C-alpha cells in the first residue's frame, strides 16, 4: 500500500514538473516571437544619405549617433528630412557575436520632431 502511494505521489510531481516546463517553454518562445515581430527601436537624428555606400534599391543612412542603418528606397525614405529626429524600428538578430556595428535593416520610420 505504501509503495503504491509513493508511486502515485511521484507521478503527480512529475506531471506538475512537466506542466511547469511546458509553460516556461511557451513563455520563452512567446518572448522570442514578440522580439522578432516588434523588432527594436533607436531614436536618431537623420543627417542624410551615407555616400560611402552604394547598393541598388537600398540606402545607407548617416545618423547621429551613428548606427549602420539600411532602408529600402520607399515612401518612408522619401518622406525623411535632414536634421529631423526619427524613431527607427529595425529587425532584431539573435545569436552570438552580434556586434554593435552590424547593419540594421529599418522596418518603420516615425517622425519625432524637426
N, CA, C and O atoms as a GROMACS GRO file, in nm:
protein
  456
    1UNK      N    1   0.083  -0.120   0.000
    1UNK     CA    2   0.000   0.000   0.000
    1UNK      C    3   0.087   0.126   0.000
    1UNK      O    4   0.056   0.223  -0.069
    2UNK      N    5   0.195   0.125   0.076
    2UNK     CA    6   0.283   0.240   0.087
    2UNK      C    7   0.356   0.264  -0.045
    2UNK      O    8   0.374   0.379  -0.086
    3UNK      N    9   0.398   0.156  -0.112
    3UNK     CA   10   0.465   0.169  -0.241
    3UNK      C   11   0.372   0.231  -0.345
    3UNK      O   12   0.416   0.314  -0.425
    4UNK      N   13   0.248   0.194  -0.346
    4UNK     CA   14   0.151   0.246  -0.443
    4UNK      C   15   0.130   0.395  -0.421
    4UNK      O   16   0.119   0.471  -0.518
    5UNK      N   17   0.124   0.439  -0.296
    5UNK     CA   18   0.104   0.581  -0.270
    5UNK      C   19   0.229   0.661  -0.306
    5UNK      O   20   0.216   0.774  -0.352
    6UNK      N   21   0.349   0.606  -0.285
    6UNK     CA   22   0.474   0.673  -0.323
    6UNK      C   23   0.482   0.689  -0.475
    6UNK      O   24   0.522   0.795  -0.524
    7UNK      N   25   0.444   0.585  -0.548
    7UNK     CA   26   0.446   0.591  -0.693
    7UNK      C   27   0.344   0.693  -0.743
    7UNK      O   28   0.371   0.767  -0.838
    8UNK      N   29   0.228   0.698  -0.680
    8UNK     CA   30   0.126   0.796  -0.718
    8UNK      C   31   0.173   0.939  -0.692
    8UNK      O   32   0.151   1.027  -0.775
    9UNK      N   33   0.239   0.961  -0.578
    9UNK     CA   34   0.292   1.094  -0.547
    9UNK      C   35   0.402   1.134  -0.645
    9UNK      O   36   0.410   1.249  -0.688
   10UNK      N   37   0.488   1.037  -0.679
   10UNK     CA   38   0.594   1.063  -0.774
   10UNK      C   39   0.538   1.097  -0.911
   10UNK      O   40   0.589   1.188  -0.978
   11UNK      N   41   0.436   1.028  -0.954
   11UNK     CA   42   0.372   1.055  -1.083
   11UNK      C   43   0.307   1.194  -1.083
   11UNK      O   44   0.314   1.265  -1.183
   12UNK      N   45   0.245   1.231  -0.972
   12UNK     CA   46   0.183   1.364  -0.963
   12UNK      C   47   0.289   1.475  -0.970
   12UNK      O   48   0.270   1.576  -1.038
   13UNK      N   49   0.401   1.455  -0.901
   13UNK     CA   50   0.509   1.555  -0.906
   13UNK      C   51   0.569   1.566  -1.045
   13UNK      O   52   0.598   1.676  -1.092
   14UNK      N   53   0.587   1.451  -1.111
   14UNK     CA   54   0.641   1.451  -1.246
   14UNK      C   55   0.547   1.523  -1.342
   14UNK      O   56   0.592   1.600  -1.426
   15UNK      N   57   0.417   1.498  -1.330
   15UNK     CA   58   0.318   1.564  -1.414
   15UNK      C   59   0.322   1.715  -1.392
   15UNK      O   60   0.314   1.792  -1.488
   16UNK      N   61   0.333   1.759  -1.266
   16UNK     CA   62   0.342   1.903  -1.236
   16UNK      C   63   0.470   1.964  -1.291
   16UNK      O   64   0.467   2.076  -1.344
   17UNK      N   65   0.582   1.891  -1.280
   17UNK     CA   66   0.708   1.943  -1.334
   17UNK      C   67   0.703   1.956  -1.486
   17UNK      O   68   0.750   2.056  -1.540
   18UNK      N   69   0.647   1.858  -1.553
   18UNK     CA   70   0.636   1.863  -1.699
   18UNK      C   71   0.546   1.978  -1.740
   18UNK      O   72   0.576   2.048  -1.837
   19UNK      N   73   0.436   1.999  -1.669
   19UNK     CA   74   0.346   2.110  -1.699
   19UNK      C   75   0.417   2.243  -1.680
   19UNK      O   76   0.401   2.334  -1.762
   20UNK      N   77   0.494   2.257  -1.573
   20UNK     CA   78   0.568   2.382  -1.548
   20UNK      C   79   0.672   2.406  -1.656
   20UNK      O   80   0.688   2.519  -1.702
   21UNK      N   81   0.743   2.302  -1.699
   21UNK     CA   82   0.841   2.317  -1.806
   21UNK      C   83   0.774   2.355  -1.938
   21UNK      O   84   0.828   2.435  -2.014
   22UNK      N   85   0.658   2.300  -1.965
   22UNK     CA   86   0.584   2.336  -2.086
   22UNK      C   87   0.540   2.482  -2.085
   22UNK      O   88   0.550   2.550  -2.187
   23UNK      N   89   0.493   2.529  -1.972
   23UNK     CA   90   0.452   2.669  -1.959
   23UNK      C   91   0.573   2.761  -1.975
   23UNK      O   92   0.565   2.864  -2.042
   24UNK      N   93   0.686   2.724  -1.914
   24UNK     CA   94   0.807   2.805  -1.925
   24UNK      C   95   0.856   2.810  -2.070
   24UNK      O   96   0.895   2.916  -2.118
   25UNK      N   97   0.855   2.698  -2.140
   25UNK     CA   98   0.897   2.696  -2.280
   25UNK      C   99   0.804   2.781  -2.367
   25UNK      O  100   0.851   2.850  -2.457
   26UNK      N  101   0.674   2.776  -2.339
   26UNK     CA  102   0.580   2.858  -2.415
   26UNK      C  103   0.604   3.007  -2.391
   26UNK      O  104   0.595   3.086  -2.485
   27UNK      N  105   0.633   3.046  -2.268
   27UNK     CA  106   0.661   3.187  -2.238
   27UNK      C  107   0.790   3.235  -2.304
   27UNK      O  108   0.794   3.345  -2.358
   28UNK      N  109   0.894   3.154  -2.300
   28UNK     CA  110   1.020   3.192  -2.366
   28UNK      C  111   1.000   3.202  -2.516
   28UNK      O  112   1.048   3.296  -2.579
   29UNK      N  113   0.930   3.105  -2.574
   29UNK     CA  114   0.901   3.109  -2.718
   29UNK      C  115   0.819   3.231  -2.755
   29UNK      O  116   0.844   3.293  -2.859
   30UNK      N  117   0.721   3.268  -2.672
   30UNK     CA  118   0.642   3.387  -2.697
   30UNK      C  119   0.725   3.514  -2.690
   30UNK      O  120   0.704   3.606  -2.769
   31UNK      N  121   0.818   3.519  -2.598
   31UNK     CA  122   0.906   3.636  -2.585
   31UNK      C  123   0.996   3.650  -2.708
   31UNK      O  124   1.014   3.761  -2.759
   32UNK      N  125   1.052   3.541  -2.755
   32UNK     CA  126   1.135   3.544  -2.875
   32UNK      C  127   1.052   3.586  -2.996
   32UNK      O  128   1.098   3.666  -3.078
   33UNK      N  129   0.932   3.532  -3.008
   33UNK     CA  130   0.843   3.568  -3.120
   33UNK      C  131   0.806   3.716  -3.113
   33UNK      O  132   0.801   3.783  -3.216
   34UNK      N  133   0.781   3.768  -2.994
   34UNK     CA  134   0.747   3.909  -2.978
   34UNK      C  135   0.862   3.998  -3.024
   34UNK      O  136   0.840   4.094  -3.098
   35UNK      N  137   0.986   3.967  -2.981
   35UNK     CA  138   1.102   4.046  -3.023
   35UNK      C  139   1.123   4.038  -3.173
   35UNK      O  140   1.158   4.138  -3.236
   36UNK      N  141   1.102   3.920  -3.231
   36UNK     CA  142   1.119   3.905  -3.376
   36UNK      C  143   1.014   3.984  -3.452
   36UNK      O  144   1.042   4.037  -3.560
   37UNK      N  145   0.893   3.992  -3.398
   37UNK     CA  146   0.784   4.062  -3.465
   37UNK      C  147   0.797   4.213  -3.448
   37UNK      O  148   0.785   4.288  -3.545
   38UNK      N  149   0.820   4.258  -3.327
   38UNK     CA  150   0.824   4.400  -3.297
   38UNK      C  151   0.957   4.462  -3.340
   38UNK      O  152   0.958   4.574  -3.392
   39UNK      N  153   1.066   4.393  -3.319
   39UNK     CA  154   1.197   4.448  -3.352
   39UNK      C  155   1.247   4.537  -3.239
   39UNK      O  156   1.206   4.523  -3.124
   40UNK      N  157   1.335   4.626  -3.273
   40UNK     CA  158   1.392   4.718  -3.176
   40UNK      C  159   1.387   4.858  -3.235
   40UNK      O  160   1.378   4.874  -3.357
   41UNK      N  161   1.392   4.960  -3.150
   41UNK     CA  162   1.380   5.097  -3.196
   41UNK      C  163   1.494   5.182  -3.140
   41UNK      O  164   1.528   5.172  -3.022
   42UNK      N  165   1.551   5.265  -3.226
   42UNK     CA  166   1.651   5.363  -3.184
   42UNK      C  167   1.602   5.502  -3.224
   42UNK      O  168   1.538   5.518  -3.328
   43UNK      N  169   1.630   5.602  -3.140
   43UNK     CA  170   1.598   5.741  -3.173
   43UNK      C  171   1.726   5.808  -3.222
   43UNK      O  172   1.826   5.815  -3.152
   44UNK      N  173   1.719   5.857  -3.346
   44UNK     CA  174   1.837   5.917  -3.408
   44UNK      C  175   1.799   6.046  -3.480
   44UNK      O  176   1.681   6.070  -3.508
   45UNK      N  177   1.899   6.127  -3.508
   45UNK     CA  178   1.881   6.244  -3.593
   45UNK      C  179   1.936   6.210  -3.730
   45UNK      O  180   2.052   6.170  -3.744
   46UNK      N  181   1.853   6.227  -3.832
   46UNK     CA  182   1.890   6.193  -3.970
   46UNK      C  183   1.979   6.302  -4.027
   46UNK      O  184   1.942   6.419  -4.026
   47UNK      N  185   2.098   6.265  -4.076
   47UNK     CA  186   2.196   6.359  -4.131
   47UNK      C  187   2.212   6.347  -4.281
   47UNK      O  188   2.297   6.414  -4.340
   48UNK      N  189   2.133   6.262  -4.346
   48UNK     CA  190   2.141   6.246  -4.491
   48UNK      C  191   2.182   6.105  -4.529
   48UNK      O  192   2.192   6.016  -4.445
   49UNK      N  193   2.206   6.088  -4.657
   49UNK     CA  194   2.245   5.958  -4.711
   49UNK      C  195   2.396   5.942  -4.696
   49UNK      O  196   2.472   6.035  -4.721
   50UNK      N  197   2.438   5.823  -4.656
   50UNK     CA  198   2.581   5.793  -4.646
   50UNK      C  199   2.634   5.764  -4.786
   50UNK      O  200   2.605   5.659  -4.843
   51UNK      N  201   2.711   5.856  -4.840
   51UNK     CA  202   2.759   5.846  -4.978
   51UNK      C  203   2.867   5.739  -4.995
   51UNK      O  204   2.898   5.701  -5.108
   52UNK      N  205   2.926   5.691  -4.887
   52UNK     CA  206   3.033   5.592  -4.896
   52UNK      C  207   2.981   5.455  -4.940
   52UNK      O  208   3.058   5.372  -4.988
   53UNK      N  209   2.852   5.430  -4.922
   53UNK     CA  210   2.794   5.300  -4.955
   53UNK      C  211   2.696   5.316  -5.070
   53UNK      O  212   2.619   5.412  -5.074
   54UNK      N  213   2.700   5.223  -5.162
   54UNK     CA  214   2.605   5.226  -5.273
   54UNK      C  215   2.558   5.084  -5.300
   54UNK      O  216   2.638   4.992  -5.316
   55UNK      N  217   2.427   5.067  -5.305
   55UNK     CA  218   2.368   4.938  -5.335
   55UNK      C  219   2.233   4.964  -5.401
   55UNK      O  220   2.157   5.048  -5.353
   56UNK      N  221   2.201   4.895  -5.508
   56UNK     CA  222   2.073   4.920  -5.577
   56UNK      C  223   1.952   4.893  -5.487
   56UNK      O  224   1.940   4.786  -5.427
   57UNK      N  225   1.864   4.990  -5.478
   57UNK     CA  226   1.740   4.976  -5.403
   57UNK      C  227   1.751   4.995  -5.254
   57UNK      O  228   1.649   5.000  -5.187
   58UNK      N  229   1.870   5.006  -5.200
   58UNK     CA  230   1.890   5.024  -5.056
   58UNK      C  231   1.971   5.150  -5.031
   58UNK      O  232   2.062   5.183  -5.107
   59UNK      N  233   1.938   5.218  -4.924
   59UNK     CA  234   2.004   5.342  -4.885
   59UNK      C  235   2.068   5.323  -4.748
   59UNK      O  236   2.005   5.270  -4.657
   60UNK      N  237   2.191   5.366  -4.734
   60UNK     CA  238   2.258   5.366  -4.606
   60UNK      C  239   2.245   5.506  -4.548
   60UNK      O  240   2.279   5.605  -4.613
   61UNK      N  241   2.195   5.514  -4.424
   61UNK     CA  242   2.169   5.644  -4.361
   61UNK      C  243   2.286   5.692  -4.278
   61UNK      O  244   2.354   5.613  -4.213
   62UNK      N  245   2.309   5.822  -4.282
   62UNK     CA  246   2.406   5.888  -4.196
   62UNK      C  247   2.326   5.947  -4.081
   62UNK      O  248   2.243   6.036  -4.103
   63UNK      N  249   2.349   5.899  -3.960
   63UNK     CA  250   2.269   5.941  -3.845
   63UNK      C  251   2.360   5.984  -3.730
   63UNK      O  252   2.479   5.954  -3.728
   64UNK      N  253   2.301   6.054  -3.638
   64UNK     CA  254   2.367   6.092  -3.513
   64UNK      C  255   2.284   6.040  -3.399
   64UNK      O  256   2.171   6.088  -3.387
   65UNK      N  257   2.324   5.950  -3.316
   65UNK     CA  258   2.450   5.878  -3.319
   65UNK      C  259   2.455   5.777  -3.434
   65UNK      O  260   2.351   5.730  -3.479
   66UNK      N  261   2.576   5.745  -3.480
   66UNK     CA  262   2.589   5.651  -3.592
   66UNK      C  263   2.538   5.513  -3.555
   66UNK      O  264   2.553   5.469  -3.441
   67UNK      N  265   2.476   5.444  -3.652
   67UNK     CA  266   2.420   5.313  -3.618
   67UNK      C  267   2.416   5.212  -3.728
   67UNK      O  268   2.360   5.104  -3.708
   68UNK      N  269   2.473   5.239  -3.845
   68UNK     CA  270   2.475   5.144  -3.956
   68UNK      C  271   2.334   5.103  -3.998
   68UNK      O  272   2.301   4.985  -4.002
   69UNK      N  273   2.251   5.201  -4.029
   69UNK     CA  274   2.112   5.177  -4.068
   69UNK      C  275   2.099   5.166  -4.220
   69UNK      O  276   2.162   5.242  -4.294
   70UNK      N  277   2.016   5.072  -4.265
   70UNK     CA  278   1.988   5.050  -4.406
   70UNK      C  279   1.836   5.055  -4.423
   70UNK      O  280   1.762   4.998  -4.343
   71UNK      N  281   1.789   5.125  -4.528
   71UNK     CA  282   1.647   5.136  -4.555
   71UNK      C  283   1.623   5.112  -4.704
   71UNK      O  284   1.705   5.148  -4.788
   72UNK      N  285   1.510   5.052  -4.735
   72UNK     CA  286   1.472   5.033  -4.875
   72UNK      C  287   1.432   5.169  -4.932
   72UNK      O  288   1.385   5.256  -4.859
   73UNK      N  289   1.449   5.185  -5.060
   73UNK     CA  290   1.407   5.308  -5.128
   73UNK      C  291   1.255   5.302  -5.141
   73UNK      O  292   1.203   5.240  -5.233
   74UNK      N  293   1.183   5.368  -5.047
   74UNK     CA  294   1.037   5.362  -5.044
   74UNK      C  295   0.980   5.496  -4.996
   74UNK      O  296   1.053   5.594  -4.985
   75UNK      N  297   0.851   5.497  -4.968
   75UNK     CA  298   0.783   5.620  -4.926
   75UNK      C  299   0.837   5.672  -4.792
   75UNK      O  300   0.847   5.793  -4.772
   76UNK      N  301   0.871   5.581  -4.700
   76UNK     CA  302   0.927   5.625  -4.572
   76UNK      C  303   1.057   5.701  -4.593
   76UNK      O  304   1.079   5.806  -4.533
   77UNK      N  305   1.143   5.648  -4.678
   77UNK     CA  306   1.270   5.716  -4.705
   77UNK      C  307   1.246   5.850  -4.774
   77UNK      O  308   1.312   5.949  -4.742
   78UNK      N  309   1.154   5.853  -4.869
   78UNK     CA  310   1.126   5.976  -4.944
   78UNK      C  311   1.074   6.086  -4.851
   78UNK      O  312   1.094   6.204  -4.879
   79UNK      N  313   1.006   6.050  -4.742
   79UNK     CA  314   0.948   6.148  -4.651
   79UNK      C  315   1.048   6.199  -4.547
   79UNK      O  316   1.020   6.297  -4.478
   80UNK      N  317   1.164   6.134  -4.534
   80UNK     CA  318   1.262   6.175  -4.433
   80UNK      C  319   1.329   6.306  -4.472
   80UNK      O  320   1.363   6.328  -4.588
   81UNK      N  321   1.348   6.394  -4.371
   81UNK     CA  322   1.412   6.524  -4.393
   81UNK      C  323   1.537   6.534  -4.308
   81UNK      O  324   1.539   6.493  -4.192
   82UNK      N  325   1.642   6.588  -4.368
   82UNK     CA  326   1.770   6.604  -4.298
   82UNK      C  327   1.752   6.696  -4.179
   82UNK      O  328   1.687   6.800  -4.190
   83UNK      N  329   1.810   6.659  -4.064
   83UNK     CA  330   1.803   6.740  -3.943
   83UNK      C  331   1.689   6.703  -3.850
   83UNK      O  332   1.685   6.751  -3.737
   84UNK      N  333   1.596   6.619  -3.894
   84UNK     CA  334   1.484   6.578  -3.810
   84UNK      C  335   1.520   6.455  -3.728
   84UNK      O  336   1.608   6.377  -3.765
   85UNK      N  337   1.450   6.438  -3.617
   85UNK     CA  338   1.472   6.324  -3.529
   85UNK      C  339   1.364   6.219  -3.557
   85UNK      O  340   1.246   6.251  -3.566
   86UNK      N  341   1.408   6.094  -3.569
   86UNK     CA  342   1.319   5.983  -3.603
   86UNK      C  343   1.340   5.866  -3.507
   86UNK      O  344   1.450   5.846  -3.454
   87UNK      N  345   1.233   5.789  -3.487
   87UNK     CA  346   1.243   5.658  -3.424
   87UNK      C  347   1.252   5.557  -3.536
   87UNK      O  348   1.159   5.544  -3.616
   88UNK      N  349   1.364   5.485  -3.543
   88UNK     CA  350   1.385   5.386  -3.647
   88UNK      C  351   1.365   5.247  -3.587
   88UNK      O  352   1.440   5.207  -3.498
   89UNK      N  353   1.264   5.174  -3.635
   89UNK     CA  354   1.240   5.037  -3.591
   89UNK      C  355   1.306   4.943  -3.689
   89UNK      O  356   1.285   4.953  -3.810
   90UNK      N  357   1.385   4.851  -3.638
   90UNK     CA  358   1.462   4.762  -3.724
   90UNK      C  359   1.452   4.618  -3.677
   90UNK      O  360   1.409   4.589  -3.566
   91UNK      N  361   1.495   4.527  -3.767
   91UNK     CA  362   1.492   4.384  -3.737
   91UNK      C  363   1.592   4.353  -3.627
   91UNK      O  364   1.701   4.410  -3.620
   92UNK      N  365   1.553   4.259  -3.541
   92UNK     CA  366   1.641   4.212  -3.435
   92UNK      C  367   1.707   4.084  -3.482
   92UNK      O  368   1.641   3.998  -3.540
   93UNK      N  369   1.836   4.070  -3.458
   93UNK     CA  370   1.908   3.948  -3.492
   93UNK      C  371   1.948   3.880  -3.362
   93UNK      O  372   2.003   3.943  -3.271
   94UNK      N  373   1.921   3.750  -3.354
   94UNK     CA  374   1.957   3.673  -3.236
   94UNK      C  375   2.084   3.593  -3.264
   94UNK      O  376   2.119   3.568  -3.379
   95UNK      N  377   2.151   3.555  -3.159
   95UNK     CA  378   2.268   3.471  -3.173
   95UNK      C  379   2.390   3.534  -3.110
   95UNK      O  380   2.389   3.648  -3.064
   96UNK      N  381   2.496   3.455  -3.109
   96UNK     CA  382   2.620   3.504  -3.052
   96UNK      C  383   2.692   3.594  -3.151
   96UNK      O  384   2.662   3.594  -3.271
   97UNK      N  385   2.785   3.669  -3.100
   97UNK     CA  386   2.871   3.756  -3.181
   97UNK      C  387   2.792   3.861  -3.258
   97UNK      O  388   2.830   3.895  -3.370
   98UNK      N  389   2.685   3.913  -3.201
   98UNK     CA  390   2.609   4.022  -3.264
   98UNK      C  391   2.669   4.152  -3.213
   98UNK      O  392   2.637   4.198  -3.104
   99UNK      N  393   2.757   4.210  -3.292
   99UNK     CA  394   2.827   4.331  -3.252
   99UNK      C  395   2.741   4.454  -3.275
   99UNK      O  396   2.641   4.448  -3.346
  100UNK      N  397   2.780   4.563  -3.214
  100UNK     CA  398   2.708   4.688  -3.227
  100UNK      C  399   2.721   4.753  -3.364
  100UNK      O  400   2.643   4.843  -3.396
  101UNK      N  401   2.818   4.710  -3.445
  101UNK     CA  402   2.837   4.773  -3.574
  101UNK      C  403   2.775   4.692  -3.689
  101UNK      O  404   2.815   4.709  -3.804
  102UNK      N  405   2.680   4.606  -3.659
  102UNK     CA  406   2.613   4.529  -3.765
  102UNK      C  407   2.511   4.616  -3.836
  102UNK      O  408   2.465   4.717  -3.782
  103UNK      N  409   2.475   4.577  -3.957
  103UNK     CA  410   2.373   4.651  -4.033
  103UNK      C  411   2.236   4.631  -3.970
  103UNK      O  412   2.200   4.519  -3.932
  104UNK      N  413   2.162   4.738  -3.960
  104UNK     CA  414   2.026   4.733  -3.903
  104UNK      C  415   1.929   4.769  -4.015
  104UNK      O  416   1.927   4.883  -4.062
  105UNK      N  417   1.849   4.672  -4.058
  105UNK     CA  418   1.753   4.694  -4.165
  105UNK      C  419   1.626   4.755  -4.107
  105UNK      O  420   1.559   4.694  -4.024
  106UNK      N  421   1.594   4.876  -4.150
  106UNK     CA  422   1.483   4.953  -4.094
  106UNK      C  423   1.350   4.902  -4.150
  106UNK      O  424   1.334   4.883  -4.271
  107UNK      N  425   1.254   4.880  -4.060
  107UNK     CA  426   1.118   4.841  -4.099
  107UNK      C  427   1.023   4.960  -4.103
  107UNK      O  428   0.946   4.977  -4.198
  108UNK      N  429   1.030   5.043  -3.998
  108UNK     CA  430   0.938   5.157  -3.987
  108UNK      C  431   1.017   5.281  -3.946
  108UNK      O  432   1.117   5.273  -3.875
  109UNK      N  433   0.967   5.396  -3.993
  109UNK     CA  434   1.026   5.525  -3.958
  109UNK      C  435   0.914   5.612  -3.900
  109UNK      O  436   0.812   5.634  -3.965
  110UNK      N  437   0.935   5.662  -3.778
  110UNK     CA  438   0.837   5.751  -3.714
  110UNK      C  439   0.903   5.884  -3.682
  110UNK      O  440   1.004   5.889  -3.613
  111UNK      N  441   0.845   5.992  -3.733
  111UNK     CA  442   0.897   6.125  -3.707
  111UNK      C  443   0.870   6.163  -3.562
  111UNK      O  444   0.757   6.151  -3.513
  112UNK      N  445   0.975   6.209  -3.493
  112UNK     CA  446   0.962   6.255  -3.355
  112UNK      C  447   0.952   6.407  -3.354
  112UNK      O  448   0.868   6.464  -3.285
  113UNK      N  449   1.038   6.473  -3.430
  113UNK     CA  450   1.034   6.620  -3.435
  113UNK      C  451   1.142   6.674  -3.527
  113UNK      O  452   1.241   6.607  -3.557
  114UNK      N  453   1.120   6.799  -3.571
  114UNK     CA  454   1.219   6.866  -3.656
  114UNK      C  455   1.271   6.990  -3.587
  114UNK      O  456   1.355   7.061  -3.642
   0.00000   0.00000   0.00000
